[in-house]
mmCIF file of C-alpha atoms and ligand atoms in Angstrom:
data_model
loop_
_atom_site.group_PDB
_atom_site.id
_atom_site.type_symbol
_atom_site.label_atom_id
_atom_site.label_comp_id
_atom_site.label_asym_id
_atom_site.label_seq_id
_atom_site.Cartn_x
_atom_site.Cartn_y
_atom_site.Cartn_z
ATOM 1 C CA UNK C 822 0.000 0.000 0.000
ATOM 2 C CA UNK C 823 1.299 3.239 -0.607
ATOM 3 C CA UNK C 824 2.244 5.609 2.000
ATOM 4 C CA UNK C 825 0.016 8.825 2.565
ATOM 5 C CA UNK C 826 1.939 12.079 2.852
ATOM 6 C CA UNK C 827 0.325 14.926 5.012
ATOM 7 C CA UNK C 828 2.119 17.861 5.441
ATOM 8 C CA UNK C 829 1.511 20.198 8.545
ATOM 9 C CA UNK C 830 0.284 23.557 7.106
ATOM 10 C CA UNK C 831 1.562 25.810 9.718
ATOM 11 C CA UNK C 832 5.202 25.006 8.837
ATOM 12 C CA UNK C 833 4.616 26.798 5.572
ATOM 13 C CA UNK C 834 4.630 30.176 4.116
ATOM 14 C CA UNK C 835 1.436 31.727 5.175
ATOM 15 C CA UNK C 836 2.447 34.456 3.285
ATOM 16 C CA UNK C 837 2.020 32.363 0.430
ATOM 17 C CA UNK C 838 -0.837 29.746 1.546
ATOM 18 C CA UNK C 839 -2.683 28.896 -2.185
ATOM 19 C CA UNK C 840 1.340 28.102 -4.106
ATOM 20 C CA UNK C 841 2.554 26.497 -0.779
ATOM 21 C CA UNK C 842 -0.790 24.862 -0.701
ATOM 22 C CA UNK C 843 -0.383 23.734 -4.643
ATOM 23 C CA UNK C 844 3.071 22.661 -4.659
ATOM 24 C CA UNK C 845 1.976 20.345 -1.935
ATOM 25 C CA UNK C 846 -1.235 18.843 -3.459
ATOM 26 C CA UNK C 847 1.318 18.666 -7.131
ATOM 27 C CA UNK C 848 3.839 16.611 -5.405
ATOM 28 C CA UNK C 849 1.764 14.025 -4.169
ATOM 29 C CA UNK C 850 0.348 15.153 -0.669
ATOM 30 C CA UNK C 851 -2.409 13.025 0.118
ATOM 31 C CA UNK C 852 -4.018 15.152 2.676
ATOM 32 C CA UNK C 853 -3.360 18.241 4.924
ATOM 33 C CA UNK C 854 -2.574 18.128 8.703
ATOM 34 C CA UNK C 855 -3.692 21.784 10.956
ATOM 35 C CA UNK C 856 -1.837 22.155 14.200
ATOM 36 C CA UNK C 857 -4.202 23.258 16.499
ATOM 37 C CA UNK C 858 -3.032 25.104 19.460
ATOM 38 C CA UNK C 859 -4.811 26.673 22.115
ATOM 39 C CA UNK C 860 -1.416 28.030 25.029
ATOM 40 C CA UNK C 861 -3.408 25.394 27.499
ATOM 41 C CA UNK C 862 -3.006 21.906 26.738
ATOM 42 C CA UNK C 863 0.329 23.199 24.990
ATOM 43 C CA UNK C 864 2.383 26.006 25.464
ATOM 44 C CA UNK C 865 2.041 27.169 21.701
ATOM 45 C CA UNK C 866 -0.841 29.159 19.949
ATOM 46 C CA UNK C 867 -1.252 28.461 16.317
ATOM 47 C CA UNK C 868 -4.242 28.729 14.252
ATOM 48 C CA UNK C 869 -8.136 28.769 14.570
ATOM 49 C CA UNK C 870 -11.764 27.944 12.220
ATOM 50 C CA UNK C 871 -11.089 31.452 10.427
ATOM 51 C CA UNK C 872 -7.704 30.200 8.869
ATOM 52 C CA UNK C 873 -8.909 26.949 8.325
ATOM 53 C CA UNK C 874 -11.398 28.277 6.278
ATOM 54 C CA UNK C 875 -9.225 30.163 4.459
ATOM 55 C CA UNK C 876 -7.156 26.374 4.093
ATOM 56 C CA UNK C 877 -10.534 24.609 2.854
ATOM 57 C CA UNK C 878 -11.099 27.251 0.192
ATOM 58 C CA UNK C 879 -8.092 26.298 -1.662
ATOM 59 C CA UNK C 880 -7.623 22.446 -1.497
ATOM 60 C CA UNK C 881 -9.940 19.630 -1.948
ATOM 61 C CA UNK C 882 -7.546 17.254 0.143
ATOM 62 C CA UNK C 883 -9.162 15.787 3.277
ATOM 63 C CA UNK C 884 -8.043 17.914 6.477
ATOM 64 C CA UNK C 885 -7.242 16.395 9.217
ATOM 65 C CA UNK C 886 -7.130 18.885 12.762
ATOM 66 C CA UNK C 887 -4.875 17.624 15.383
ATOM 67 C CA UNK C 888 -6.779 19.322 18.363
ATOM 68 C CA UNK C 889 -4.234 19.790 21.166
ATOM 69 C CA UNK C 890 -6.460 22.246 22.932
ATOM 70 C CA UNK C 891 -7.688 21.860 26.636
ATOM 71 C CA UNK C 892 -11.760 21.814 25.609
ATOM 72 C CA UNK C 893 -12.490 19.994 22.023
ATOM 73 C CA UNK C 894 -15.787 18.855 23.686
ATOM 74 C CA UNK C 895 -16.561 22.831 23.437
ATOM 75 C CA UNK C 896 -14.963 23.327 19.981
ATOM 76 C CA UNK C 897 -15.757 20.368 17.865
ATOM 77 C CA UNK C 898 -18.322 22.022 15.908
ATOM 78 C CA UNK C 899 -16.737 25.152 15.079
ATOM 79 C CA UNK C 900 -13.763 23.028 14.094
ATOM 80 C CA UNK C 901 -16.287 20.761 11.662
ATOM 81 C CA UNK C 902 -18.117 24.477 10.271
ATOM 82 C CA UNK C 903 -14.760 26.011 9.022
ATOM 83 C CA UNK C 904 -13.832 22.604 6.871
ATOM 84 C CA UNK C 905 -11.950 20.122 8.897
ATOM 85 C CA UNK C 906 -12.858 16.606 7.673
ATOM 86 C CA UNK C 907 -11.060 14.427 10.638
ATOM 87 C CA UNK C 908 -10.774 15.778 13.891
ATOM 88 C CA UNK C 909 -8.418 14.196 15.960
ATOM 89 C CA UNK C 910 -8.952 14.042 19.872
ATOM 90 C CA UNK C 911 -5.877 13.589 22.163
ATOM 91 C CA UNK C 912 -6.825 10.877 24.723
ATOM 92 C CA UNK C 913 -4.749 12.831 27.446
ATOM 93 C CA UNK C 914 -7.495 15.735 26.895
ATOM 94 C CA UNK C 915 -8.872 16.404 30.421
ATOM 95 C CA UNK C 916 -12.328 15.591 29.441
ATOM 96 C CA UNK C 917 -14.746 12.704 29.178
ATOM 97 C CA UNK C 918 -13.375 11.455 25.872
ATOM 98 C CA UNK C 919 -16.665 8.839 26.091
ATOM 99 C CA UNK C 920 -18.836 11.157 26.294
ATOM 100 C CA UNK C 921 -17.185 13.630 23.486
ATOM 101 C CA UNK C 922 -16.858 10.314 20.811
ATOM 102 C CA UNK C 923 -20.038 9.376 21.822
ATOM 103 C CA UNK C 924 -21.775 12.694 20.502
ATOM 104 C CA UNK C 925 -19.424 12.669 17.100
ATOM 105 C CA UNK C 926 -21.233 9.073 16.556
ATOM 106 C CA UNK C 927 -23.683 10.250 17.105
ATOM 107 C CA UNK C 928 -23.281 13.631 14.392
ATOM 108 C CA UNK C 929 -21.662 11.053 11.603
ATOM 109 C CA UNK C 930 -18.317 13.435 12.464
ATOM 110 C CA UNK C 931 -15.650 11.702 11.227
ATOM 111 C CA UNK C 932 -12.273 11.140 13.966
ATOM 112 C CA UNK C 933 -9.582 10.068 15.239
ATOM 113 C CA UNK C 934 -7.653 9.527 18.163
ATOM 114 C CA UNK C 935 -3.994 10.783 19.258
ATOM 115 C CA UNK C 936 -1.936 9.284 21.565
ATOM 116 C CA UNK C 937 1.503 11.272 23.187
ATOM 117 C CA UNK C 938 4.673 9.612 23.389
ATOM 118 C CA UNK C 939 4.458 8.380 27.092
ATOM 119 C CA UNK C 940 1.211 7.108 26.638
ATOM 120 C CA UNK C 941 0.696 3.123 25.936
ATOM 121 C CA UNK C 942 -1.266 2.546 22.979
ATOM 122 C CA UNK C 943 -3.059 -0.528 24.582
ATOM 123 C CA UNK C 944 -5.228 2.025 26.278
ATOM 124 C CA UNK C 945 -7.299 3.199 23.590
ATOM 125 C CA UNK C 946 -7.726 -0.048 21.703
ATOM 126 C CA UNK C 947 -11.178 0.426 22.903
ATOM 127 C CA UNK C 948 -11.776 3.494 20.913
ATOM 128 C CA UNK C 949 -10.492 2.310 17.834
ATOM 129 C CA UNK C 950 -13.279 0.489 16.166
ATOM 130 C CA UNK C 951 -14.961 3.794 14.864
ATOM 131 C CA UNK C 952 -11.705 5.833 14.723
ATOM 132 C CA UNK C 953 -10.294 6.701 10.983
ATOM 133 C CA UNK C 954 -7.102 7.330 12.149
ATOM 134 C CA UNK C 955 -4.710 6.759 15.101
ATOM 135 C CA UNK C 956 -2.095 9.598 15.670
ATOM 136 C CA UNK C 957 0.993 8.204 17.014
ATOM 137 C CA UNK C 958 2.584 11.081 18.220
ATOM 138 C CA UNK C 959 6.669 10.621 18.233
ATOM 139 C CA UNK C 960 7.708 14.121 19.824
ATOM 140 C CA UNK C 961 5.723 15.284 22.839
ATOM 141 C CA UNK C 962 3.196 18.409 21.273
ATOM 142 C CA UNK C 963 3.591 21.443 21.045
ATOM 143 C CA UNK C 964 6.701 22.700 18.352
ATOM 144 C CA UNK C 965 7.219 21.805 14.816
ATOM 145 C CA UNK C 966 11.451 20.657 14.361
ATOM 146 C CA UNK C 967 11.904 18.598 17.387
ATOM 147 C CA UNK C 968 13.861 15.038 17.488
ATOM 148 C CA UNK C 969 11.832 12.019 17.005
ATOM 149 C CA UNK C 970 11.378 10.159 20.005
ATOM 150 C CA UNK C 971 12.201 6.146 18.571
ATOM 151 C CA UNK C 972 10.221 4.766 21.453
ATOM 152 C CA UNK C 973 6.766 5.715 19.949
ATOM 153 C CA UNK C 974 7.331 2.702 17.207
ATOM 154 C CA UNK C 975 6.649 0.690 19.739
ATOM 155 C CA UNK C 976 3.032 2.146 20.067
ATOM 156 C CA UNK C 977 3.078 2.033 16.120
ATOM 157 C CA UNK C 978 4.238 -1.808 15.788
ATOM 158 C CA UNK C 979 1.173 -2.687 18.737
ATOM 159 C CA UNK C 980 -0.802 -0.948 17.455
ATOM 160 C CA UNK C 981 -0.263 -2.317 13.680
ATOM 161 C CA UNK C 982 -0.699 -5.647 15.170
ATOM 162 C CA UNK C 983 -4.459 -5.107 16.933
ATOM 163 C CA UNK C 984 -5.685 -3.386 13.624
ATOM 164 C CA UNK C 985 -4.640 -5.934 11.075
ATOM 165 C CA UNK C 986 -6.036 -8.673 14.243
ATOM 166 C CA UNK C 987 -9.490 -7.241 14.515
ATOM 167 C CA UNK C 988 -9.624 -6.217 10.482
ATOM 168 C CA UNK C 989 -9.912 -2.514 11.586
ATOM 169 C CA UNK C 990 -9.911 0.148 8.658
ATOM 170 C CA UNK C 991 -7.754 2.422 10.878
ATOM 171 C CA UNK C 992 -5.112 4.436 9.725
ATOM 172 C CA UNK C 993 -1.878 4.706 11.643
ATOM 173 C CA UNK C 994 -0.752 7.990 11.377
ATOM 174 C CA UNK C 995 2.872 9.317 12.625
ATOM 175 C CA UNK C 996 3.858 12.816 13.589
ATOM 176 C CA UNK C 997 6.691 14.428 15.049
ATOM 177 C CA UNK C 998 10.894 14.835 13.455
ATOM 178 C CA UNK C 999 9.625 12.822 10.401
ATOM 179 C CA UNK C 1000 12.253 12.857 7.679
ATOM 180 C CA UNK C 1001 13.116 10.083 5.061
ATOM 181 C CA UNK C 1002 14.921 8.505 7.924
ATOM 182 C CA UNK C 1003 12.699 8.442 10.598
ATOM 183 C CA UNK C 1004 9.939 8.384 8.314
ATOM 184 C CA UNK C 1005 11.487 4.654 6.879
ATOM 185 C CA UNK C 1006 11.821 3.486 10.312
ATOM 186 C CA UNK C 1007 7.820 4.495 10.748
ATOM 187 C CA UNK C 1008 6.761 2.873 7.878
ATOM 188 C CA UNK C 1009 8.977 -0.614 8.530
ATOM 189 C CA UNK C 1010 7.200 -0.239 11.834
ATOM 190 C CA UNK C 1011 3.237 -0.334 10.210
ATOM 191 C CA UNK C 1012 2.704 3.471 9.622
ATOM 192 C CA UNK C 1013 -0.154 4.030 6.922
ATOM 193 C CA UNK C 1014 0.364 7.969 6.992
ATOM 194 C CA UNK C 1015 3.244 10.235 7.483
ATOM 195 C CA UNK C 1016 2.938 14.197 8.860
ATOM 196 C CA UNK C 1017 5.528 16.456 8.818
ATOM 197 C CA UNK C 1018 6.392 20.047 9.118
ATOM 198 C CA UNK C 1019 9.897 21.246 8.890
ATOM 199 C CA UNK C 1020 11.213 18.516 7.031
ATOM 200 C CA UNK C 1021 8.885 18.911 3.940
ATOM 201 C CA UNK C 1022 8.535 22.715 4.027
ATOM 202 C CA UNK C 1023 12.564 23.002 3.527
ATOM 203 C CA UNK C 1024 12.161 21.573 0.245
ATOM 204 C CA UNK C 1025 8.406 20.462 -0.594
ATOM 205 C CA UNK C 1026 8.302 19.117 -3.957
ATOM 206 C CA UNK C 1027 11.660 17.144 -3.069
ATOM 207 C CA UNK C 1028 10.532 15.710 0.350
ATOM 208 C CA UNK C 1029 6.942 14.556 -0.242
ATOM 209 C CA UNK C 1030 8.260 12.512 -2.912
ATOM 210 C CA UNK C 1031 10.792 10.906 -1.037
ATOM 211 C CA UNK C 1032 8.809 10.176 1.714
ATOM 212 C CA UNK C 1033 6.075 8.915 -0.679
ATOM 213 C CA UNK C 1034 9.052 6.202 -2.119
ATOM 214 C CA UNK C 1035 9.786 5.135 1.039
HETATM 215 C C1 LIG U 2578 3.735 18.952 17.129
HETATM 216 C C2 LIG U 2578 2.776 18.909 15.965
HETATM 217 C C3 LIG U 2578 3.415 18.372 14.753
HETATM 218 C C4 LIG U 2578 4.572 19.175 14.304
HETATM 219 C C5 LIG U 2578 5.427 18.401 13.366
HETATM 220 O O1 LIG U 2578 3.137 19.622 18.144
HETATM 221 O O2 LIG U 2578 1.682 18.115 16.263
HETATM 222 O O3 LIG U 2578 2.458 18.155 13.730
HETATM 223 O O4 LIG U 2578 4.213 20.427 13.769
HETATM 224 O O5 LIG U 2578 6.583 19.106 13.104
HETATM 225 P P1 LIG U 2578 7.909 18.415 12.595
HETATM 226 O O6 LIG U 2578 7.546 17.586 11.400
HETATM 227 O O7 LIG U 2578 8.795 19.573 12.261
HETATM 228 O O8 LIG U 2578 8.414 17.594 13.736
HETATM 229 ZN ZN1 LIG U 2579 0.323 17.511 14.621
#
């Protein structure tokens, strides 16, 4: 199976959103990830729905919002309303995460679920029967060009094995210092989809293609 490419937005230059935007979608990006920071749950702010909307009106490539805010229960829909396709939901959120999947279900929103570095995978197994995607995050959130924590493909290579197990559909999804190297390693390891920021915004039309031949 080929391996998707989604590059992290916020890495590139805003300046220039539609051409950074293009040269993405005409290398081979197979969807777009949004870094979504609120100064709580991470000590970065980064973009909100008005931006994304300005991100929907130019691609047609599914976007996937990596909520690290304190309160998605409270900003799920406004996330949904400016374009995102997938949200995905950090399990260390300090909410009910039950009770917030439960009323996506129950909306036909589509999501997935994101798991830190120190976090064992085994403990949302539960969660991933309705789940598009699994974020496997290999840095801890928070700031794009940090080192990729090799201890997270151990949560890919579990998790890789429960999926294929129970027939899943679930993507596993990597993101954090992905470069051709690390990004190999994630791959060898059962990763469906690769996200990166710095790597593929110092030379986009290069990178996404190497990390597409991986
Ligand atoms: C980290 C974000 C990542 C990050 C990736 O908080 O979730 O998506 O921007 O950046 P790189 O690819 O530079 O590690
Ligand atoms: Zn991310």
């Amino acid at each position: 199976m080929e391996i998707e490419i989604s590059p992290s937005i916020i890495s590139s230059d805003l300046s220039h959103l539609y051409e950074e935007i293009k040269k993405c979608e005409n290398a081979g990006a197979g969807s777009f990830h949004l870094d979504i920071m609120d100064g709580n749950f991470v000590d970065n702010i980064t973009m909100g729905p008005d931006l994304i909307r300005a991100i929907r009106k130019n691609t047609n490539l599914r976007l996937d919002g990596h909520l690290m805010i304190e309160r998605p229960d409270k900003y799920y829909e406004s996330f949904i309303n400016s374009g995102i396709d997938v949200l995905l939901i950090h399990y260390e959120a300090p909410i009910n995460i039950n009770e917030l999947l439960g009323r996506l279900k129950a909306n036909n929103i589509r999501y997935g679920i994101v798991i830190n570095p120190d976090t064992d995978v085994k403990k949302v197994f539960k969660f991933l029967d309705r789940a598009e995607i699994l974020l496997v995050m290999s840095v801890y959130p928070g700031f794009s060009g940090q080192k990729f924590i090799e201890s997270s493909l151990n949560n890919v290579r579990e998790a890789r094995e429960f999926i294929d197990k129970n027939n899943y559909k679930t993507k596993i999804e990597i993101d954090g210092g992905i470069d051709d190297k690390t990004g190999k390693l994630a791959v060898d390891a059962g990763a469906d989809i690769l996200v990166s920021a710095s790597y593929i915004f110092s030379n986009i039309d290069e990178n996404i293609k190497k990390l597409k031949s991986l």
